[in-house]
PDB file of C-alpha atoms and ligand atoms in Angstrom:
ATOM      1  CA  MET A   1     -78.769  19.566  -4.550  1.00  0.00           C
ATOM      2  CA  ARG A   2     -75.580  21.154  -3.396  1.00  0.00           C
ATOM      3  CA  SER A   3     -74.537  18.069  -1.447  1.00  0.00           C
ATOM      4  CA  THR A   4     -75.126  15.894  -4.517  1.00  0.00           C
ATOM      5  CA  ARG A   5     -72.934  18.221  -6.483  1.00  0.00           C
ATOM      6  CA  MET A   6     -70.260  18.135  -3.827  1.00  0.00           C
ATOM      7  CA  ALA A   7     -70.365  14.350  -3.758  1.00  0.00           C
ATOM      8  CA  LEU A   8     -70.027  14.205  -7.517  1.00  0.00           C
ATOM      9  CA  ALA A   9     -67.167  16.669  -7.358  1.00  0.00           C
ATOM     10  CA  ALA A  10     -65.432  14.426  -4.845  1.00  0.00           C
ATOM     11  CA  ILE A  11     -65.896  11.402  -7.098  1.00  0.00           C
ATOM     12  CA  ALA A  12     -64.561  13.405 -10.028  1.00  0.00           C
ATOM     13  CA  ALA A  13     -61.569  14.502  -7.983  1.00  0.00           C
ATOM     14  CA  ALA A  14     -60.867  10.888  -7.116  1.00  0.00           C
ATOM     15  CA  GLY A  15     -60.580  10.184 -10.814  1.00  0.00           C
ATOM     16  CA  ALA A  16     -63.756   8.150 -11.265  1.00  0.00           C
ATOM     17  CA  LEU A  17     -65.017  10.470 -13.941  1.00  0.00           C
ATOM     18  CA  THR A  18     -68.063   9.808 -16.004  1.00  0.00           C
ATOM     19  CA  LEU A  19     -68.679  11.597 -19.261  1.00  0.00           C
ATOM     20  CA  SER A  20     -71.147  14.025 -17.733  1.00  0.00           C
ATOM     21  CA  ALA A  21     -69.022  14.717 -14.692  1.00  0.00           C
ATOM     22  CA  CYS A  22     -66.010  15.271 -16.836  1.00  0.00           C
ATOM     23  CA  ALA A  23     -67.349  17.193 -19.720  1.00  0.00           C
ATOM     24  CA  ALA A  24     -70.006  19.390 -18.280  1.00  0.00           C
ATOM     25  CA  SER A  25     -69.850  22.206 -15.800  1.00  0.00           C
ATOM     26  CA  SER A  26     -72.115  25.163 -15.385  1.00  0.00           C
ATOM     27  CA  PRO A  27     -70.751  28.618 -16.080  1.00  0.00           C
ATOM     28  CA  ASP A  28     -71.736  30.093 -12.717  1.00  0.00           C
ATOM     29  CA  ASP A  29     -69.286  28.009 -10.770  1.00  0.00           C
ATOM     30  CA  THR A  30     -66.589  27.448 -13.347  1.00  0.00           C
ATOM     31  CA  THR A  31     -63.681  29.792 -12.960  1.00  0.00           C
ATOM     32  CA  ASP A  32     -61.616  30.871 -15.933  1.00  0.00           C
ATOM     33  CA  THR A  33     -57.973  30.074 -15.521  1.00  0.00           C
ATOM     34  CA  GLY A  34     -54.943  31.123 -17.482  1.00  0.00           C
ATOM     35  CA  ALA A  35     -51.400  29.876 -17.419  1.00  0.00           C
ATOM     36  CA  GLY A  36     -50.385  29.233 -13.862  1.00  0.00           C
ATOM     37  CA  GLY A  37     -53.879  29.945 -12.582  1.00  0.00           C
ATOM     38  CA  GLU A  38     -54.416  28.585  -9.130  1.00  0.00           C
ATOM     39  CA  THR A  39     -58.151  28.585  -9.157  1.00  0.00           C
ATOM     40  CA  THR A  40     -60.045  25.391  -8.655  1.00  0.00           C
ATOM     41  CA  ALA A  41     -62.635  24.531 -11.249  1.00  0.00           C
ATOM     42  CA  SER A  42     -65.822  22.885 -10.136  1.00  0.00           C
ATOM     43  CA  GLY A  43     -66.570  19.234 -10.589  1.00  0.00           C
ATOM     44  CA  ASP A  44     -70.228  20.016 -11.028  1.00  0.00           C
ATOM     45  CA  ALA A  45     -72.025  17.293 -12.904  1.00  0.00           C
ATOM     46  CA  THR A  46     -75.049  17.648 -15.111  1.00  0.00           C
ATOM     47  CA  ASP A  47     -76.738  15.377 -17.602  1.00  0.00           C
ATOM     48  CA  GLY A  48     -74.843  15.980 -20.824  1.00  0.00           C
ATOM     49  CA  ALA A  49     -74.453  19.287 -22.590  1.00  0.00           C
ATOM     50  CA  ALA A  50     -77.559  21.230 -21.679  1.00  0.00           C
ATOM     51  CA  ALA A  51     -77.855  24.796 -22.959  1.00  0.00           C
ATOM     52  CA  GLY A  52     -75.728  27.014 -20.761  1.00  0.00           C
ATOM     53  CA  ASP A  53     -73.196  24.333 -19.828  1.00  0.00           C
ATOM     54  CA  THR A  54     -69.619  24.894 -20.804  1.00  0.00           C
ATOM     55  CA  ILE A  55     -66.692  22.628 -21.490  1.00  0.00           C
ATOM     56  CA  ARG A  56     -63.172  23.737 -20.634  1.00  0.00           C
ATOM     57  CA  ILE A  57     -60.681  22.918 -23.359  1.00  0.00           C
ATOM     58  CA  GLY A  58     -56.946  23.355 -22.896  1.00  0.00           C
ATOM     59  CA  ILE A  59     -55.039  24.668 -25.917  1.00  0.00           C
ATOM     60  CA  LYS A  60     -51.894  26.661 -26.609  1.00  0.00           C
ATOM     61  CA  PHE A  61     -52.459  30.383 -27.110  1.00  0.00           C
ATOM     62  CA  ASP A  62     -49.253  31.231 -28.989  1.00  0.00           C
ATOM     63  CA  GLN A  63     -48.719  28.508 -31.576  1.00  0.00           C
ATOM     64  CA  PRO A  64     -49.940  29.877 -34.941  1.00  0.00           C
ATOM     65  CA  GLY A  65     -51.733  27.271 -37.068  1.00  0.00           C
ATOM     66  CA  LEU A  66     -52.359  25.036 -34.021  1.00  0.00           C
ATOM     67  CA  GLY A  67     -53.649  26.920 -30.990  1.00  0.00           C
ATOM     68  CA  PHE A  68     -53.560  30.685 -31.279  1.00  0.00           C
ATOM     69  CA  GLN A  69     -55.394  33.492 -29.536  1.00  0.00           C
ATOM     70  CA  ASP A  70     -56.231  36.419 -31.801  1.00  0.00           C
ATOM     71  CA  GLY A  71     -58.147  38.925 -29.681  1.00  0.00           C
ATOM     72  CA  SER A  72     -61.272  37.090 -28.611  1.00  0.00           C
ATOM     73  CA  GLU A  73     -60.877  34.501 -31.389  1.00  0.00           C
ATOM     74  CA  TYR A  74     -59.089  31.171 -31.155  1.00  0.00           C
ATOM     75  CA  ARG A  75     -57.719  29.546 -34.288  1.00  0.00           C
ATOM     76  CA  GLY A  76     -55.669  26.600 -35.484  1.00  0.00           C
ATOM     77  CA  PHE A  77     -55.768  22.891 -36.131  1.00  0.00           C
ATOM     78  CA  ASP A  78     -56.049  21.956 -32.432  1.00  0.00           C
ATOM     79  CA  VAL A  79     -58.916  24.449 -32.094  1.00  0.00           C
ATOM     80  CA  ASP A  80     -60.667  22.969 -35.157  1.00  0.00           C
ATOM     81  CA  VAL A  81     -60.279  19.373 -33.949  1.00  0.00           C
ATOM     82  CA  ALA A  82     -61.467  20.336 -30.451  1.00  0.00           C
ATOM     83  CA  THR A  83     -64.467  22.203 -31.867  1.00  0.00           C
ATOM     84  CA  TYR A  84     -65.428  19.221 -34.056  1.00  0.00           C
ATOM     85  CA  VAL A  85     -65.042  16.679 -31.244  1.00  0.00           C
ATOM     86  CA  THR A  86     -66.897  18.695 -28.621  1.00  0.00           C
ATOM     87  CA  GLU A  87     -69.712  19.357 -31.090  1.00  0.00           C
ATOM     88  CA  ALA A  88     -70.036  15.587 -31.477  1.00  0.00           C
ATOM     89  CA  LEU A  89     -70.293  15.408 -27.674  1.00  0.00           C
ATOM     90  CA  GLY A  90     -73.157  17.896 -27.729  1.00  0.00           C
ATOM     91  CA  TYR A  91     -71.449  21.271 -27.196  1.00  0.00           C
ATOM     92  CA  SER A  92     -71.791  24.196 -29.568  1.00  0.00           C
ATOM     93  CA  ALA A  93     -68.741  26.386 -30.227  1.00  0.00           C
ATOM     94  CA  ASP A  94     -69.981  29.084 -27.846  1.00  0.00           C
ATOM     95  CA  GLN A  95     -70.107  26.564 -24.995  1.00  0.00           C
ATOM     96  CA  ILE A  96     -66.345  26.063 -25.193  1.00  0.00           C
ATOM     97  CA  GLU A  97     -64.181  27.870 -22.681  1.00  0.00           C
ATOM     98  CA  TRP A  98     -60.594  27.930 -23.995  1.00  0.00           C
ATOM     99  CA  VAL A  99     -57.964  27.627 -21.269  1.00  0.00           C
ATOM    100  CA  GLU A 100     -54.294  28.321 -21.943  1.00  0.00           C
ATOM    101  CA  SER A 101     -52.303  25.135 -21.343  1.00  0.00           C
ATOM    102  CA  PRO A 102     -48.531  25.600 -21.581  1.00  0.00           C
ATOM    103  CA  SER A 103     -46.452  22.462 -22.137  1.00  0.00           C
ATOM    104  CA  ALA A 104     -45.251  22.126 -18.538  1.00  0.00           C
ATOM    105  CA  GLN A 105     -48.714  22.526 -17.027  1.00  0.00           C
ATOM    106  CA  ARG A 106     -50.842  20.112 -19.053  1.00  0.00           C
ATOM    107  CA  GLU A 107     -50.787  17.124 -16.679  1.00  0.00           C
ATOM    108  CA  ASN A 108     -51.479  19.360 -13.659  1.00  0.00           C
ATOM    109  CA  LEU A 109     -54.342  21.180 -15.371  1.00  0.00           C
ATOM    110  CA  LEU A 110     -56.026  17.862 -16.175  1.00  0.00           C
ATOM    111  CA  ALA A 111     -55.270  16.112 -12.896  1.00  0.00           C
ATOM    112  CA  GLY A 112     -56.356  19.191 -10.926  1.00  0.00           C
ATOM    113  CA  GLY A 113     -59.671  19.403 -12.794  1.00  0.00           C
ATOM    114  CA  GLN A 114     -58.997  22.869 -14.255  1.00  0.00           C
ATOM    115  CA  VAL A 115     -59.677  21.628 -17.789  1.00  0.00           C
ATOM    116  CA  ASP A 116     -61.896  18.826 -19.110  1.00  0.00           C
ATOM    117  CA  MET A 117     -59.742  17.967 -22.135  1.00  0.00           C
ATOM    118  CA  ILE A 118     -56.504  19.144 -23.723  1.00  0.00           C
ATOM    119  CA  PHE A 119     -55.861  19.593 -27.461  1.00  0.00           C
ATOM    120  CA  ALA A 120     -52.423  21.216 -27.350  1.00  0.00           C
ATOM    121  CA  THR A 121     -49.827  19.509 -29.577  1.00  0.00           C
ATOM    122  CA  TYR A 122     -49.783  17.021 -26.707  1.00  0.00           C
ATOM    123  CA  SER A 123     -47.688  13.946 -27.501  1.00  0.00           C
ATOM    124  CA  ILE A 124     -48.846  10.618 -26.107  1.00  0.00           C
ATOM    125  CA  THR A 125     -46.064   9.221 -23.910  1.00  0.00           C
ATOM    126  CA  ASP A 126     -45.820   6.471 -21.290  1.00  0.00           C
ATOM    127  CA  SER A 127     -44.609   8.860 -18.608  1.00  0.00           C
ATOM    128  CA  ARG A 128     -47.564  11.228 -19.184  1.00  0.00           C
ATOM    129  CA  ARG A 129     -49.865   8.210 -19.102  1.00  0.00           C
ATOM    130  CA  GLU A 130     -48.917   7.761 -15.441  1.00  0.00           C
ATOM    131  CA  THR A 131     -50.962  10.903 -14.679  1.00  0.00           C
ATOM    132  CA  VAL A 132     -53.439  11.350 -17.545  1.00  0.00           C
ATOM    133  CA  SER A 133     -55.080   9.327 -20.328  1.00  0.00           C
ATOM    134  CA  PHE A 134     -55.227  10.051 -24.042  1.00  0.00           C
ATOM    135  CA  ALA A 135     -57.738   9.660 -26.852  1.00  0.00           C
ATOM    136  CA  GLY A 136     -56.446   9.682 -30.435  1.00  0.00           C
ATOM    137  CA  PRO A 137     -53.904  10.222 -31.820  1.00  0.00           C
ATOM    138  CA  TYR A 138     -55.357  12.788 -34.248  1.00  0.00           C
ATOM    139  CA  PHE A 139     -52.076  13.880 -35.863  1.00  0.00           C
ATOM    140  CA  VAL A 140     -48.479  12.718 -36.181  1.00  0.00           C
ATOM    141  CA  ALA A 141     -45.687  15.308 -36.256  1.00  0.00           C
ATOM    142  CA  GLY A 142     -41.902  14.973 -35.938  1.00  0.00           C
ATOM    143  CA  GLN A 143     -39.334  16.903 -33.930  1.00  0.00           C
ATOM    144  CA  ASP A 144     -37.271  19.246 -36.103  1.00  0.00           C
ATOM    145  CA  LEU A 145     -35.102  22.359 -35.874  1.00  0.00           C
ATOM    146  CA  LEU A 146     -35.701  26.027 -36.656  1.00  0.00           C
ATOM    147  CA  VAL A 147     -32.656  28.116 -37.587  1.00  0.00           C
ATOM    148  CA  ARG A 148     -31.951  31.619 -38.876  1.00  0.00           C
ATOM    149  CA  THR A 149     -32.409  31.817 -42.646  1.00  0.00           C
ATOM    150  CA  ASP A 150     -28.670  32.398 -43.244  1.00  0.00           C
ATOM    151  CA  GLU A 151     -27.557  29.407 -41.114  1.00  0.00           C
ATOM    152  CA  THR A 152     -25.630  26.916 -43.247  1.00  0.00           C
ATOM    153  CA  ASP A 153     -24.080  24.552 -40.688  1.00  0.00           C
ATOM    154  CA  ILE A 154     -27.102  23.038 -38.946  1.00  0.00           C
ATOM    155  CA  ALA A 155     -28.854  20.241 -40.852  1.00  0.00           C
ATOM    156  CA  GLY A 156     -29.858  18.054 -37.904  1.00  0.00           C
ATOM    157  CA  PRO A 157     -29.462  17.536 -34.161  1.00  0.00           C
ATOM    158  CA  GLU A 158     -25.955  16.082 -34.571  1.00  0.00           C
ATOM    159  CA  ASP A 159     -24.758  19.495 -35.802  1.00  0.00           C
ATOM    160  CA  LEU A 160     -25.587  21.240 -32.518  1.00  0.00           C
ATOM    161  CA  GLU A 161     -22.346  20.583 -30.651  1.00  0.00           C
ATOM    162  CA  GLY A 162     -21.136  23.788 -29.022  1.00  0.00           C
ATOM    163  CA  ARG A 163     -24.349  25.563 -30.024  1.00  0.00           C
ATOM    164  CA  ASN A 164     -27.128  27.117 -27.965  1.00  0.00           C
ATOM    165  CA  LEU A 165     -30.500  25.491 -28.510  1.00  0.00           C
ATOM    166  CA  CYS A 166     -33.872  26.645 -27.187  1.00  0.00           C
ATOM    167  CA  SER A 167     -36.859  24.474 -26.322  1.00  0.00           C
ATOM    168  CA  VAL A 168     -39.747  24.471 -23.889  1.00  0.00           C
ATOM    169  CA  THR A 169     -39.840  23.150 -20.333  1.00  0.00           C
ATOM    170  CA  GLY A 170     -42.063  20.079 -19.974  1.00  0.00           C
ATOM    171  CA  SER A 171     -41.976  19.188 -23.671  1.00  0.00           C
ATOM    172  CA  THR A 172     -40.866  15.922 -25.242  1.00  0.00           C
ATOM    173  CA  SER A 173     -38.639  18.123 -27.437  1.00  0.00           C
ATOM    174  CA  ALA A 174     -36.496  19.339 -24.514  1.00  0.00           C
ATOM    175  CA  GLU A 175     -36.535  15.867 -22.955  1.00  0.00           C
ATOM    176  CA  ARG A 176     -35.218  14.206 -26.130  1.00  0.00           C
ATOM    177  CA  ILE A 177     -32.334  16.680 -26.389  1.00  0.00           C
ATOM    178  CA  LYS A 178     -31.380  15.922 -22.778  1.00  0.00           C
ATOM    179  CA  THR A 179     -31.532  12.147 -23.187  1.00  0.00           C
ATOM    180  CA  ASP A 180     -30.210  11.689 -26.752  1.00  0.00           C
ATOM    181  CA  TYR A 181     -28.111  14.751 -27.643  1.00  0.00           C
ATOM    182  CA  ALA A 182     -26.988  16.194 -24.311  1.00  0.00           C
ATOM    183  CA  GLU A 183     -23.311  16.175 -25.101  1.00  0.00           C
ATOM    184  CA  GLY A 184     -22.042  19.553 -26.213  1.00  0.00           C
ATOM    185  CA  VAL A 185     -25.470  21.154 -26.662  1.00  0.00           C
ATOM    186  CA  GLN A 186     -26.353  24.127 -24.464  1.00  0.00           C
ATOM    187  CA  LEU A 187     -30.098  23.773 -23.901  1.00  0.00           C
ATOM    188  CA  VAL A 188     -31.969  26.930 -22.933  1.00  0.00           C
ATOM    189  CA  GLU A 189     -35.518  26.266 -21.693  1.00  0.00           C
ATOM    190  CA  GLN A 190     -38.343  28.769 -22.062  1.00  0.00           C
ATOM    191  CA  PRO A 191     -42.062  28.627 -21.164  1.00  0.00           C
ATOM    192  CA  SER A 192     -43.138  28.754 -24.842  1.00  0.00           C
ATOM    193  CA  TYR A 193     -41.812  28.347 -28.374  1.00  0.00           C
ATOM    194  CA  ALA A 194     -42.691  31.938 -29.311  1.00  0.00           C
ATOM    195  CA  GLU A 195     -40.157  33.064 -26.687  1.00  0.00           C
ATOM    196  CA  CYS A 196     -37.571  30.676 -28.160  1.00  0.00           C
ATOM    197  CA  VAL A 197     -38.037  32.244 -31.611  1.00  0.00           C
ATOM    198  CA  GLY A 198     -37.334  35.678 -30.090  1.00  0.00           C
ATOM    199  CA  LEU A 199     -34.034  34.313 -28.737  1.00  0.00           C
ATOM    200  CA  LEU A 200     -33.203  32.804 -32.139  1.00  0.00           C
ATOM    201  CA  ARG A 201     -33.844  36.074 -33.934  1.00  0.00           C
ATOM    202  CA  ASP A 202     -31.756  38.140 -31.520  1.00  0.00           C
ATOM    203  CA  GLY A 203     -28.836  35.684 -31.730  1.00  0.00           C
ATOM    204  CA  THR A 204     -29.002  34.352 -28.143  1.00  0.00           C
ATOM    205  CA  VAL A 205     -29.551  30.806 -29.456  1.00  0.00           C
ATOM    206  CA  ASP A 206     -28.598  29.133 -32.738  1.00  0.00           C
ATOM    207  CA  ALA A 207     -31.649  26.911 -33.119  1.00  0.00           C
ATOM    208  CA  VAL A 208     -35.079  26.135 -31.690  1.00  0.00           C
ATOM    209  CA  THR A 209     -36.386  22.596 -31.457  1.00  0.00           C
ATOM    210  CA  THR A 210     -39.872  21.166 -31.311  1.00  0.00           C
ATOM    211  CA  ASP A 211     -42.395  19.528 -33.653  1.00  0.00           C
ATOM    212  CA  ASP A 212     -42.119  20.430 -37.343  1.00  0.00           C
ATOM    213  CA  ILE A 213     -45.740  21.617 -37.631  1.00  0.00           C
ATOM    214  CA  ILE A 214     -45.260  24.039 -34.711  1.00  0.00           C
ATOM    215  CA  LEU A 215     -42.022  25.391 -36.177  1.00  0.00           C
ATOM    216  CA  ALA A 216     -43.656  25.821 -39.613  1.00  0.00           C
ATOM    217  CA  GLY A 217     -46.436  27.945 -38.117  1.00  0.00           C
ATOM    218  CA  LEU A 218     -43.969  30.128 -36.231  1.00  0.00           C
ATOM    219  CA  ALA A 219     -41.687  30.490 -39.270  1.00  0.00           C
ATOM    220  CA  ALA A 220     -44.599  31.751 -41.382  1.00  0.00           C
ATOM    221  CA  GLN A 221     -45.796  34.225 -38.741  1.00  0.00           C
ATOM    222  CA  GLU A 222     -45.639  37.895 -39.606  1.00  0.00           C
ATOM    223  CA  GLY A 223     -42.378  39.290 -38.310  1.00  0.00           C
ATOM    224  CA  ASN A 224     -40.615  35.899 -38.415  1.00  0.00           C
ATOM    225  CA  ALA A 225     -41.180  35.124 -42.109  1.00  0.00           C
ATOM    226  CA  GLY A 226     -37.937  35.432 -44.047  1.00  0.00           C
ATOM    227  CA  GLN A 227     -35.858  35.562 -40.834  1.00  0.00           C
ATOM    228  CA  VAL A 228     -36.039  31.897 -39.837  1.00  0.00           C
ATOM    229  CA  ARG A 229     -36.559  28.536 -41.578  1.00  0.00           C
ATOM    230  CA  VAL A 230     -37.415  24.946 -40.649  1.00  0.00           C
ATOM    231  CA  VAL A 231     -34.517  22.549 -41.330  1.00  0.00           C
ATOM    232  CA  GLY A 232     -36.908  19.809 -42.552  1.00  0.00           C
ATOM    233  CA  ASN A 233     -35.156  16.755 -41.117  1.00  0.00           C
ATOM    234  CA  PRO A 234     -37.556  15.325 -38.497  1.00  0.00           C
ATOM    235  CA  PHE A 235     -36.010  13.012 -35.890  1.00  0.00           C
ATOM    236  CA  SER A 236     -38.936  11.716 -33.812  1.00  0.00           C
ATOM    237  CA  THR A 237     -42.541  10.567 -34.014  1.00  0.00           C
ATOM    238  CA  GLU A 238     -44.970  12.733 -32.032  1.00  0.00           C
ATOM    239  CA  ASN A 239     -48.473  11.286 -31.728  1.00  0.00           C
ATOM    240  CA  TYR A 240     -50.811  14.124 -30.791  1.00  0.00           C
ATOM    241  CA  GLY A 241     -53.416  12.869 -28.339  1.00  0.00           C
ATOM    242  CA  VAL A 242     -56.415  14.399 -26.638  1.00  0.00           C
ATOM    243  CA  GLY A 243     -55.491  14.629 -22.966  1.00  0.00           C
ATOM    244  CA  ILE A 244     -58.289  13.505 -20.650  1.00  0.00           C
ATOM    245  CA  PRO A 245     -58.522  12.643 -16.937  1.00  0.00           C
ATOM    246  CA  LYS A 246     -56.781   9.380 -16.155  1.00  0.00           C
ATOM    247  CA  GLY A 247     -58.859   6.263 -16.710  1.00  0.00           C
ATOM    248  CA  ASP A 248     -61.902   7.863 -18.360  1.00  0.00           C
ATOM    249  CA  VAL A 249     -62.387   5.156 -20.988  1.00  0.00           C
ATOM    250  CA  GLU A 250     -65.946   6.256 -21.778  1.00  0.00           C
ATOM    251  CA  ILE A 251     -64.982   9.774 -22.855  1.00  0.00           C
ATOM    252  CA  CYS A 252     -61.922   8.379 -24.666  1.00  0.00           C
ATOM    253  CA  GLU A 253     -64.152   6.128 -26.787  1.00  0.00           C
ATOM    254  CA  GLN A 254     -66.535   8.981 -27.570  1.00  0.00           C
ATOM    255  CA  ILE A 255     -63.653  11.210 -28.652  1.00  0.00           C
ATOM    256  CA  ASN A 256     -62.210   8.436 -30.813  1.00  0.00           C
ATOM    257  CA  ALA A 257     -65.599   7.919 -32.484  1.00  0.00           C
ATOM    258  CA  ALA A 258     -65.726  11.656 -33.281  1.00  0.00           C
ATOM    259  CA  LEU A 259     -62.154  11.604 -34.638  1.00  0.00           C
ATOM    260  CA  THR A 260     -63.067   8.681 -36.906  1.00  0.00           C
ATOM    261  CA  THR A 261     -66.011  10.639 -38.311  1.00  0.00           C
ATOM    262  CA  MET A 262     -63.865  13.745 -38.704  1.00  0.00           C
ATOM    263  CA  VAL A 263     -61.477  11.825 -40.961  1.00  0.00           C
ATOM    264  CA  GLU A 264     -64.264  10.017 -42.857  1.00  0.00           C
ATOM    265  CA  ASP A 265     -66.295  13.137 -43.667  1.00  0.00           C
ATOM    266  CA  GLY A 266     -63.278  15.091 -44.915  1.00  0.00           C
ATOM    267  CA  SER A 267     -63.236  17.657 -42.093  1.00  0.00           C
ATOM    268  CA  TRP A 268     -59.862  16.457 -40.787  1.00  0.00           C
ATOM    269  CA  ASP A 269     -58.229  16.953 -44.208  1.00  0.00           C
ATOM    270  CA  GLU A 270     -59.843  20.361 -44.577  1.00  0.00           C
ATOM    271  CA  ALA A 271     -58.586  21.424 -41.147  1.00  0.00           C
ATOM    272  CA  VAL A 272     -55.010  20.294 -41.892  1.00  0.00           C
ATOM    273  CA  THR A 273     -55.011  22.144 -45.220  1.00  0.00           C
ATOM    274  CA  ALA A 274     -56.623  25.330 -43.906  1.00  0.00           C
ATOM    275  CA  ASN A 275     -54.214  25.614 -40.992  1.00  0.00           C
ATOM    276  CA  THR A 276     -50.960  24.805 -42.793  1.00  0.00           C
ATOM    277  CA  GLU A 277     -51.634  26.631 -46.067  1.00  0.00           C
ATOM    278  CA  GLY A 278     -48.889  29.103 -46.919  1.00  0.00           C
ATOM    279  CA  THR A 279     -46.434  27.684 -44.368  1.00  0.00           C
ATOM    280  CA  GLY A 280     -44.762  25.237 -46.764  1.00  0.00           C
ATOM    281  CA  TYR A 281     -45.579  22.414 -44.354  1.00  0.00           C
ATOM    282  CA  THR A 282     -46.829  19.065 -45.625  1.00  0.00           C
ATOM    283  CA  ALA A 283     -48.160  16.481 -43.198  1.00  0.00           C
ATOM    284  CA  ASN A 284     -46.361  13.139 -43.396  1.00  0.00           C
ATOM    285  CA  ALA A 285     -48.798  11.067 -45.503  1.00  0.00           C
ATOM    286  CA  GLU A 286     -47.277   7.781 -44.301  1.00  0.00           C
ATOM    287  CA  THR A 287     -48.365   8.457 -40.720  1.00  0.00           C
ATOM    288  CA  ASN A 288     -51.402  10.713 -41.287  1.00  0.00           C
ATOM    289  CA  PRO A 289     -54.253  10.476 -40.633  1.00  0.00           C
ATOM    290  CA  PRO A 290     -53.085   8.227 -37.790  1.00  0.00           C
ATOM    291  CA  GLU A 291     -54.511   4.931 -36.556  1.00  0.00           C
ATOM    292  CA  LEU A 292     -56.317   5.409 -33.264  1.00  0.00           C
ATOM    293  CA  MET A 293     -54.909   3.702 -30.174  1.00  0.00           C
ATOM    294  CA  ALA A 294     -57.079   1.603 -27.866  1.00  0.00           C
ATOM    295  CA  CYS A 295     -58.555   3.471 -24.896  1.00  0.00           C
ATOM    296  CA  SER A 296     -57.395   2.352 -21.457  1.00  0.00           C
TER     297      SER A 296
HETATM  298  N1  LIG B   1     -45.498  17.489 -28.887  1.00  0.00           N
HETATM  299  C1  LIG B   1     -44.477  17.776 -27.932  1.00  0.00           C
HETATM  300  C2  LIG B   1     -44.965  17.662 -26.508  1.00  0.00           C
HETATM  301  O1  LIG B   1     -46.051  17.307 -26.278  1.00  0.00           O
HETATM  302  C3  LIG B   1     -43.845  19.152 -28.152  1.00  0.00           C
HETATM  303  C4  LIG B   1     -44.817  20.262 -28.357  1.00  0.00           C
HETATM  304  C5  LIG B   1     -45.364  20.900 -27.094  1.00  0.00           C
HETATM  305  O2  LIG B   1     -44.561  21.206 -26.179  1.00  0.00           O
HETATM  306  O3  LIG B   1     -46.561  21.107 -27.039  1.00  0.00           O
HETATM  307  O4  LIG B   1     -44.256  17.900 -25.579  1.00  0.00           O
END
């Protein structure tokens, strides 16, 4: 039995993942990992989601409205989409093991087998596709700026010359600043956006940049509300995908089928509304809900 499991784990590690090998692992040999965890999760394979199996889902833990840890509870739009999709794959909510997946670690967590899927404001890009595959997209956001409430001179990225700007290492947000707006902007990189907002509030930086929906959640958070505001001038298109092991077309198609149902039965709309209510954020209706991309 053990040798079969080991063989399956080796196949999984080589990237030839099947749905069952990818999505299911038994709790006794699955190790919980946090940010930077160096543990190796098992590639144990079972037949579908039997009672007692768990699925490891990567999310953010500090992005209110998207992926947020509140004691032992996890909330947000990414959490709701992940819960809906994994239920369609046969997992109940208590079979989900949430694993913190900071921006810079997402490809490694997937490629190293420490998570089965990632729902973490994870933009689909060609360079990420060299290491991982994506289902979806399930949401379209746009890169924007967060400034202090009394800031009057910053209305877009072209107003950042000579200013300090904070973003997160490994994000498309930081990358875009470096490639398109490098001149004159002092980019400070942090491990998470919550840390950037701290630097904005204490005056170390003049703005924070990432996706508008992330900034809206942070701006509405207790303690930040009234101190900071979203500029509201998005300058990119961020297609949020479900990160999966590279080349797993079967799981990609199953996730896409679940996302289609989620939109059709109204659950997607409900999740967007419930998680953005009170933040002043409105999803771009021209791009949402998004068209799914073909699995490859
Ligand atoms: N959606 C962008 C990205 O995937 C920015 C948000 C994030 O860092 O999660 O990089």
